[in-house]
XYZ file of N, CA and C in Angstrom:
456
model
N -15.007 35.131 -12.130
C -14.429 34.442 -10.992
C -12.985 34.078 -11.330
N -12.034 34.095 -10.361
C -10.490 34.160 -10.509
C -10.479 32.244 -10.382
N -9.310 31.864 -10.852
C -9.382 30.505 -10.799
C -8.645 30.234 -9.513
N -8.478 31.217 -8.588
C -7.825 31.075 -7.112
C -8.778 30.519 -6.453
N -10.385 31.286 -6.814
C -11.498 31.209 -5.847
C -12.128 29.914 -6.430
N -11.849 28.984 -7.334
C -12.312 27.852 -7.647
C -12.164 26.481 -6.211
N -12.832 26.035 -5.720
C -12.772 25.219 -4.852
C -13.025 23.923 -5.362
N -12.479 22.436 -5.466
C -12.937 21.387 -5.533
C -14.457 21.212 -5.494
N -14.949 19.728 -6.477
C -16.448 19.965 -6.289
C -16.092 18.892 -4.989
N -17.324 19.225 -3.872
C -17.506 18.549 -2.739
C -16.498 18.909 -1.743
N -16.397 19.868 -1.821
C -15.277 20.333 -0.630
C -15.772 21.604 0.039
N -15.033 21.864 1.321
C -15.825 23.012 1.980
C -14.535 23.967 2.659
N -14.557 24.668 3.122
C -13.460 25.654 3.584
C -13.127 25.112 4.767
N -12.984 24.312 5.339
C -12.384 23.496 6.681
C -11.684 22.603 5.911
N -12.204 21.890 4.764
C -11.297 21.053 3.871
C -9.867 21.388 3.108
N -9.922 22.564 3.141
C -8.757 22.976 2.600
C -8.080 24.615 3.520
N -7.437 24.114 4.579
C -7.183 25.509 5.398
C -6.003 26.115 4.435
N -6.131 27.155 4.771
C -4.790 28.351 4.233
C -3.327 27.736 4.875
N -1.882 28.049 4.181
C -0.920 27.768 4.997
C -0.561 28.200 6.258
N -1.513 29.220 6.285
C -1.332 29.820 7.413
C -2.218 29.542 8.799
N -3.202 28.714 8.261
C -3.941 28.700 9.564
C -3.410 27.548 10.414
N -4.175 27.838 11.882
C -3.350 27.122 12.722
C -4.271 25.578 12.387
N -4.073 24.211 12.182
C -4.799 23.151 12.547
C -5.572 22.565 13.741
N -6.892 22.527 13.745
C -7.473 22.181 14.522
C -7.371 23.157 16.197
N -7.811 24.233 15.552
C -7.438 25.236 16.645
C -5.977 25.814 17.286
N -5.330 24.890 16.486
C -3.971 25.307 17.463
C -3.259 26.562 16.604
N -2.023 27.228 17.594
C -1.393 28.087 16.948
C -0.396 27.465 16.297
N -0.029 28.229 15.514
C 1.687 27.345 14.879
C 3.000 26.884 16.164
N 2.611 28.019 16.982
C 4.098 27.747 17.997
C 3.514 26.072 18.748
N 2.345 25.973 18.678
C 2.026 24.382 19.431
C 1.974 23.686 18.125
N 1.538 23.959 17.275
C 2.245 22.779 15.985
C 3.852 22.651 15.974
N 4.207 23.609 16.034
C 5.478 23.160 15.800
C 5.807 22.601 17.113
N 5.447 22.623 18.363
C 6.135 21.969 19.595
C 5.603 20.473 19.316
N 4.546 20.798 18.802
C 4.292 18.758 19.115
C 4.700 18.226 17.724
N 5.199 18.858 16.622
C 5.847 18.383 15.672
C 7.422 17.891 16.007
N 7.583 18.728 17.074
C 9.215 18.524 17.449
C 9.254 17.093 18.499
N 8.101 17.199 19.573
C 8.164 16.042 20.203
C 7.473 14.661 19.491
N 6.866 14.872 18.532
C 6.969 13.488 17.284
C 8.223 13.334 17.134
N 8.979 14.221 16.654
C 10.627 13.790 16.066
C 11.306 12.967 17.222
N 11.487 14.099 18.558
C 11.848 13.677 19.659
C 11.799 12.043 19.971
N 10.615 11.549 20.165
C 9.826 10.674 20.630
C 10.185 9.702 19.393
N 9.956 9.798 18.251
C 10.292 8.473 16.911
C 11.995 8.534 17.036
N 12.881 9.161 17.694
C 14.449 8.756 17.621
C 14.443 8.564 19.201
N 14.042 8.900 20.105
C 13.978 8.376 21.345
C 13.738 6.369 21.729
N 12.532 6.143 20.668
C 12.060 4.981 20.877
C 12.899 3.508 19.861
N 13.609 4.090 19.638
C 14.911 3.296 18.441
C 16.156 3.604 19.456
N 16.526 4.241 20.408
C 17.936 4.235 21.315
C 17.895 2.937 21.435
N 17.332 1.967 22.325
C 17.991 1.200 23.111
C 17.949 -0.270 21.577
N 17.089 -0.104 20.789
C 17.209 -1.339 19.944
C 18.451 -1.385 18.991
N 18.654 0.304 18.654
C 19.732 0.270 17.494
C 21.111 0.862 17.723
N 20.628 1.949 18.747
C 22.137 3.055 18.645
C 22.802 2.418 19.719
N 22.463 1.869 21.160
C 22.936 1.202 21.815
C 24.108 0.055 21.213
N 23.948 -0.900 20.049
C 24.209 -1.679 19.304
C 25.321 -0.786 18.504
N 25.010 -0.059 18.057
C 25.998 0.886 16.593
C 26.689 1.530 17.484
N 26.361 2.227 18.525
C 27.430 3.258 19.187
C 28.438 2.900 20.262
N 27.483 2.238 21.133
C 28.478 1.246 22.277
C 28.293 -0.118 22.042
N 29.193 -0.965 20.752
C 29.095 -2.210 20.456
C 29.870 -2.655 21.565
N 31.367 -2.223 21.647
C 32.401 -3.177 22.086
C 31.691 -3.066 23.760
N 31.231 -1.959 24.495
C 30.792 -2.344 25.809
C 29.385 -3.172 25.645
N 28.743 -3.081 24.973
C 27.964 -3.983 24.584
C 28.183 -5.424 24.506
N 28.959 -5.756 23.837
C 29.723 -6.970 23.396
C 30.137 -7.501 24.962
N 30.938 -6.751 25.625
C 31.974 -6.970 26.848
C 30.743 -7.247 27.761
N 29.830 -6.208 28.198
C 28.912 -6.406 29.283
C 28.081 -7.673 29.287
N 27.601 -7.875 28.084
C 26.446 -9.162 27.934
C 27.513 -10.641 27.703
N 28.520 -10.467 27.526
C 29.601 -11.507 26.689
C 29.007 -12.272 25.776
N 28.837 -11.467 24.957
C 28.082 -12.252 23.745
C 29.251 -11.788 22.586
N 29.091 -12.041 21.274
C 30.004 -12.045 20.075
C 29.013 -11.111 19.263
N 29.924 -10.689 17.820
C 29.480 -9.800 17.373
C 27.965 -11.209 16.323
N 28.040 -12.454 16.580
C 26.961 -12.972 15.925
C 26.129 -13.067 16.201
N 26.095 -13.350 17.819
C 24.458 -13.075 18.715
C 23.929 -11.507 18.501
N 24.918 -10.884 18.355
C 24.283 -9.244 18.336
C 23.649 -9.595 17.041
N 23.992 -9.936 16.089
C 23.260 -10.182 14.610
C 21.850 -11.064 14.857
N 22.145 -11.691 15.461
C 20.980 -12.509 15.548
C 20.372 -11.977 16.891
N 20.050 -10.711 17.520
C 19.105 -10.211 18.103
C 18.626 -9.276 17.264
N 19.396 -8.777 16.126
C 18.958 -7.894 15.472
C 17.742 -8.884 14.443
N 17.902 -9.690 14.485
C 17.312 -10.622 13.740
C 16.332 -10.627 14.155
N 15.929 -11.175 15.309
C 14.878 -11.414 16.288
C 14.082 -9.813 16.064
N 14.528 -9.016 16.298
C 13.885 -7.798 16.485
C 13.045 -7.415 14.550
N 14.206 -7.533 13.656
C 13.628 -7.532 12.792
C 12.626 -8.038 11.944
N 12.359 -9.537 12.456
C 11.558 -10.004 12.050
C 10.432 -9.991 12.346
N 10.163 -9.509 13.893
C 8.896 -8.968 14.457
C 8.395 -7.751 14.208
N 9.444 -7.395 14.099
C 9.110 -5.722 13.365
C 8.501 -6.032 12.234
N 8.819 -6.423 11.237
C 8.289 -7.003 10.154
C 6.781 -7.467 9.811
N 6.671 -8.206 10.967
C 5.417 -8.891 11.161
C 4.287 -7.217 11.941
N 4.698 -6.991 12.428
C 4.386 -5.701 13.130
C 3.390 -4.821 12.077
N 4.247 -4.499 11.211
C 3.884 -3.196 10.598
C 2.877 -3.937 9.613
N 2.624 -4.646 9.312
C 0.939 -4.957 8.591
C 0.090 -5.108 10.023
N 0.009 -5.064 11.180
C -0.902 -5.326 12.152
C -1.032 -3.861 12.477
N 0.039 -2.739 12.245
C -0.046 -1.306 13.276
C -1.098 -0.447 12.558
N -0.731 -0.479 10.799
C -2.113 0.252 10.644
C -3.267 0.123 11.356
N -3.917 -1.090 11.168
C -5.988 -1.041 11.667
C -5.473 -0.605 13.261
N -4.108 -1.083 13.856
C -4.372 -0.551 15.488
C -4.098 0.774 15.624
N -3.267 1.463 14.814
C -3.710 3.197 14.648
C -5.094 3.694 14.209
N -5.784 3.448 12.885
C -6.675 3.550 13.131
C -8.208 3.404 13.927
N -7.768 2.207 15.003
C -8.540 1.977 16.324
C -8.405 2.401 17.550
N -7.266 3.210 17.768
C -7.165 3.984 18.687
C -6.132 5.132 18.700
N -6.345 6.146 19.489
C -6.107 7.626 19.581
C -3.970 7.198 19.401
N -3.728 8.134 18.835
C -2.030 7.769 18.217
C -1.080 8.413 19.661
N -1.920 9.370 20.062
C -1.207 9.785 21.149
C -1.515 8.850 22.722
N -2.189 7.691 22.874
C -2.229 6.775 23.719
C -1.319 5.930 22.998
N -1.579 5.381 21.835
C -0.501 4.164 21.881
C 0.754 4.289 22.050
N 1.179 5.794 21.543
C 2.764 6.239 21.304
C 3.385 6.199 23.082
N 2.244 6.645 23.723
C 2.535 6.678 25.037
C 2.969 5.325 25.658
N 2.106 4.623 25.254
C 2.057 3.002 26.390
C 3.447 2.308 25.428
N 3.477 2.979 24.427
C 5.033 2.085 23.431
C 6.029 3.069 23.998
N 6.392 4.106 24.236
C 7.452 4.345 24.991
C 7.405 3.965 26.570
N 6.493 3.849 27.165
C 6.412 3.689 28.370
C 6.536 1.781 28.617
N 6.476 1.222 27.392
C 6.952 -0.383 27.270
C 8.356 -0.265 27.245
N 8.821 0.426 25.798
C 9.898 0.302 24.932
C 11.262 0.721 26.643
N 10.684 1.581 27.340
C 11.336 2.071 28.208
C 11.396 1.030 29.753
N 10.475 0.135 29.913
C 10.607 -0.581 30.813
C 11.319 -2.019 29.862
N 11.270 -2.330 28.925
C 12.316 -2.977 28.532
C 13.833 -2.855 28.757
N 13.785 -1.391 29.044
C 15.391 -0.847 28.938
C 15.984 -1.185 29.901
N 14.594 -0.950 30.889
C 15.257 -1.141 32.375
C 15.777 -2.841 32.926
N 15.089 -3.567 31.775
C 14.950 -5.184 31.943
C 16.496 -5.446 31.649
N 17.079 -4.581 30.932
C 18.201 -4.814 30.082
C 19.301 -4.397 30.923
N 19.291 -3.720 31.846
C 20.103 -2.923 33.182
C 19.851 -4.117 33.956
N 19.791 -5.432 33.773
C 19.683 -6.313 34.765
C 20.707 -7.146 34.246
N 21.325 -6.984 33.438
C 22.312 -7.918 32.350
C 21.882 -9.415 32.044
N 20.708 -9.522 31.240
C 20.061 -10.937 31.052
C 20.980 -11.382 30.423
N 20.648 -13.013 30.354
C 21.377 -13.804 29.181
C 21.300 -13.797 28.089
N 21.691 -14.261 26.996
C 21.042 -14.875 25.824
C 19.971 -14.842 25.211
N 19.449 -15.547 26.026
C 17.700 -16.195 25.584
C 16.913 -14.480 26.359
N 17.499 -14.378 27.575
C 16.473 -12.760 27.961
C 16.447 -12.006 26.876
N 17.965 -11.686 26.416
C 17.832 -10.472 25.387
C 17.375 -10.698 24.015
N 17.183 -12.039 23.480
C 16.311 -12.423 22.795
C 15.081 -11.815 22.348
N 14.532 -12.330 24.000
C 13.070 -11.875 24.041
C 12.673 -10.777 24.066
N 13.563 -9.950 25.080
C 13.733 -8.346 25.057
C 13.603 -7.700 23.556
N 14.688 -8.265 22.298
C 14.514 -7.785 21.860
C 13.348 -8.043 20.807
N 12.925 -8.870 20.786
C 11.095 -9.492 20.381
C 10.541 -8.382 20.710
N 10.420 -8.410 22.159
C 9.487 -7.437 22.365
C 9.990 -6.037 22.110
N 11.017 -5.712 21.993
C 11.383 -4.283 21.193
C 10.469 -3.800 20.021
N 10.524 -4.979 19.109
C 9.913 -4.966 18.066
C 8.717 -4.769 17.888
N 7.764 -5.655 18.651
C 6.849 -5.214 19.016
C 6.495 -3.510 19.222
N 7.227 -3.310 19.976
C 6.417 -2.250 21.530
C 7.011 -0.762 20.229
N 8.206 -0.921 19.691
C 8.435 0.248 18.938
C 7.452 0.154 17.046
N 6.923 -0.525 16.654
C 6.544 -0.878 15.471
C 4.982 -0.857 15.609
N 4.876 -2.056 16.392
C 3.525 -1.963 16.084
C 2.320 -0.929 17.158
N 3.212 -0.408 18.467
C 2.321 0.378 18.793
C 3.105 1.864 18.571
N 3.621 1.747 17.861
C 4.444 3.662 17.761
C 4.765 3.900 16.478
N 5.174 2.738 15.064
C 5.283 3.399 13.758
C 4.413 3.924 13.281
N 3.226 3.236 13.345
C 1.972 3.697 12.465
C 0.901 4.633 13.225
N 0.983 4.797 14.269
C 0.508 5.787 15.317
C 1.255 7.341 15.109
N 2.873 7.389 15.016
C 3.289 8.068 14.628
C 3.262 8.594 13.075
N 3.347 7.622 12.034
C 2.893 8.192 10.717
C 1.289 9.098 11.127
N 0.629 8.503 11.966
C -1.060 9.255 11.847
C -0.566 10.009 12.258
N 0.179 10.593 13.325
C -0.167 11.883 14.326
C 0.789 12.936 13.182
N 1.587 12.413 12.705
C 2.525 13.461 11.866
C 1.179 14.302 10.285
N 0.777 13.206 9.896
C 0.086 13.065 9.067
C -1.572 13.319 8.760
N -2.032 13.583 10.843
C -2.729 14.581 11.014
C -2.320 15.973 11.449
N -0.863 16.171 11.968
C -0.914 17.271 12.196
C -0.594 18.240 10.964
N 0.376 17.715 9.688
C 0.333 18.280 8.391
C -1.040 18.536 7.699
């Protein structure tokens, strides 16, 4: 026997597919499409918390009339929930399907955006960005690590 054909003890040929086979029935051209809309979708759901902030500060700054310290301290707000987030997102990825939560967290993360096209105050974008934290962390980081991490 060649030591190619050696298999793990307790393992079975579904346990270990070839590089070539497709996962879970699919072909490669649909792995790779829903590998691309993971990517898509994990830099989609970070626009309005971060690049908004880094790319259009000064209209940022001008529209809300806030200073560059409240922007620090929403980033604050956001980070610290985020924080708190990601020890709660594991067990809620593993309790439900990664491609529902990723959904209802962009479909939050995105009606936030629209909250933000209303030009709140202070204390709104605060909360807004609370719930950023939330809606991108704890229902889309660890949902997204699974779905990447089942589809590899």
């Amino acid at each position: 026997m060649k030591i190619s054909q050696l298999k793990p003890l307790n393992s079975s040929e579904s346990d270990n597919p070839s590089p070539q086979a497709p996962i879970q029935g699919r072909s490669m051209g649909q792995q790779a499409l829903t590998m691309f809309s993971l990517i898509l979708a994990g830099e989609t759901i970070f626009l309005p918390a971060f690049h908004l902030g880094r790319y259009f500060k000064s209209s940022l700054l001008t529209t809300f009339d806030i200073d560059e310290f409240q922007l620090g301290e929403l980033g604050a707000v956001y980070g610290v929930l985020a924080t708190l987030c990601y020890f709660l997102g594991g067990p809620i990825a593993d309790r439900w399907q990664p491609r529902l939560l990723m959904v209802v967290s962009l479909i939050a993360t995105g009606m936030g955006s629209l909250y933000m096209a209303t030009i709140p105050g202070m204390t709104g974008l605060c909360l807004l960005f609370g719930f950023w934290g939330v809606t991108t962390i704890l229902a889309f980081w660890a949902p997204l690590i699974r779905a990447t991490r089942e589809l590899a």
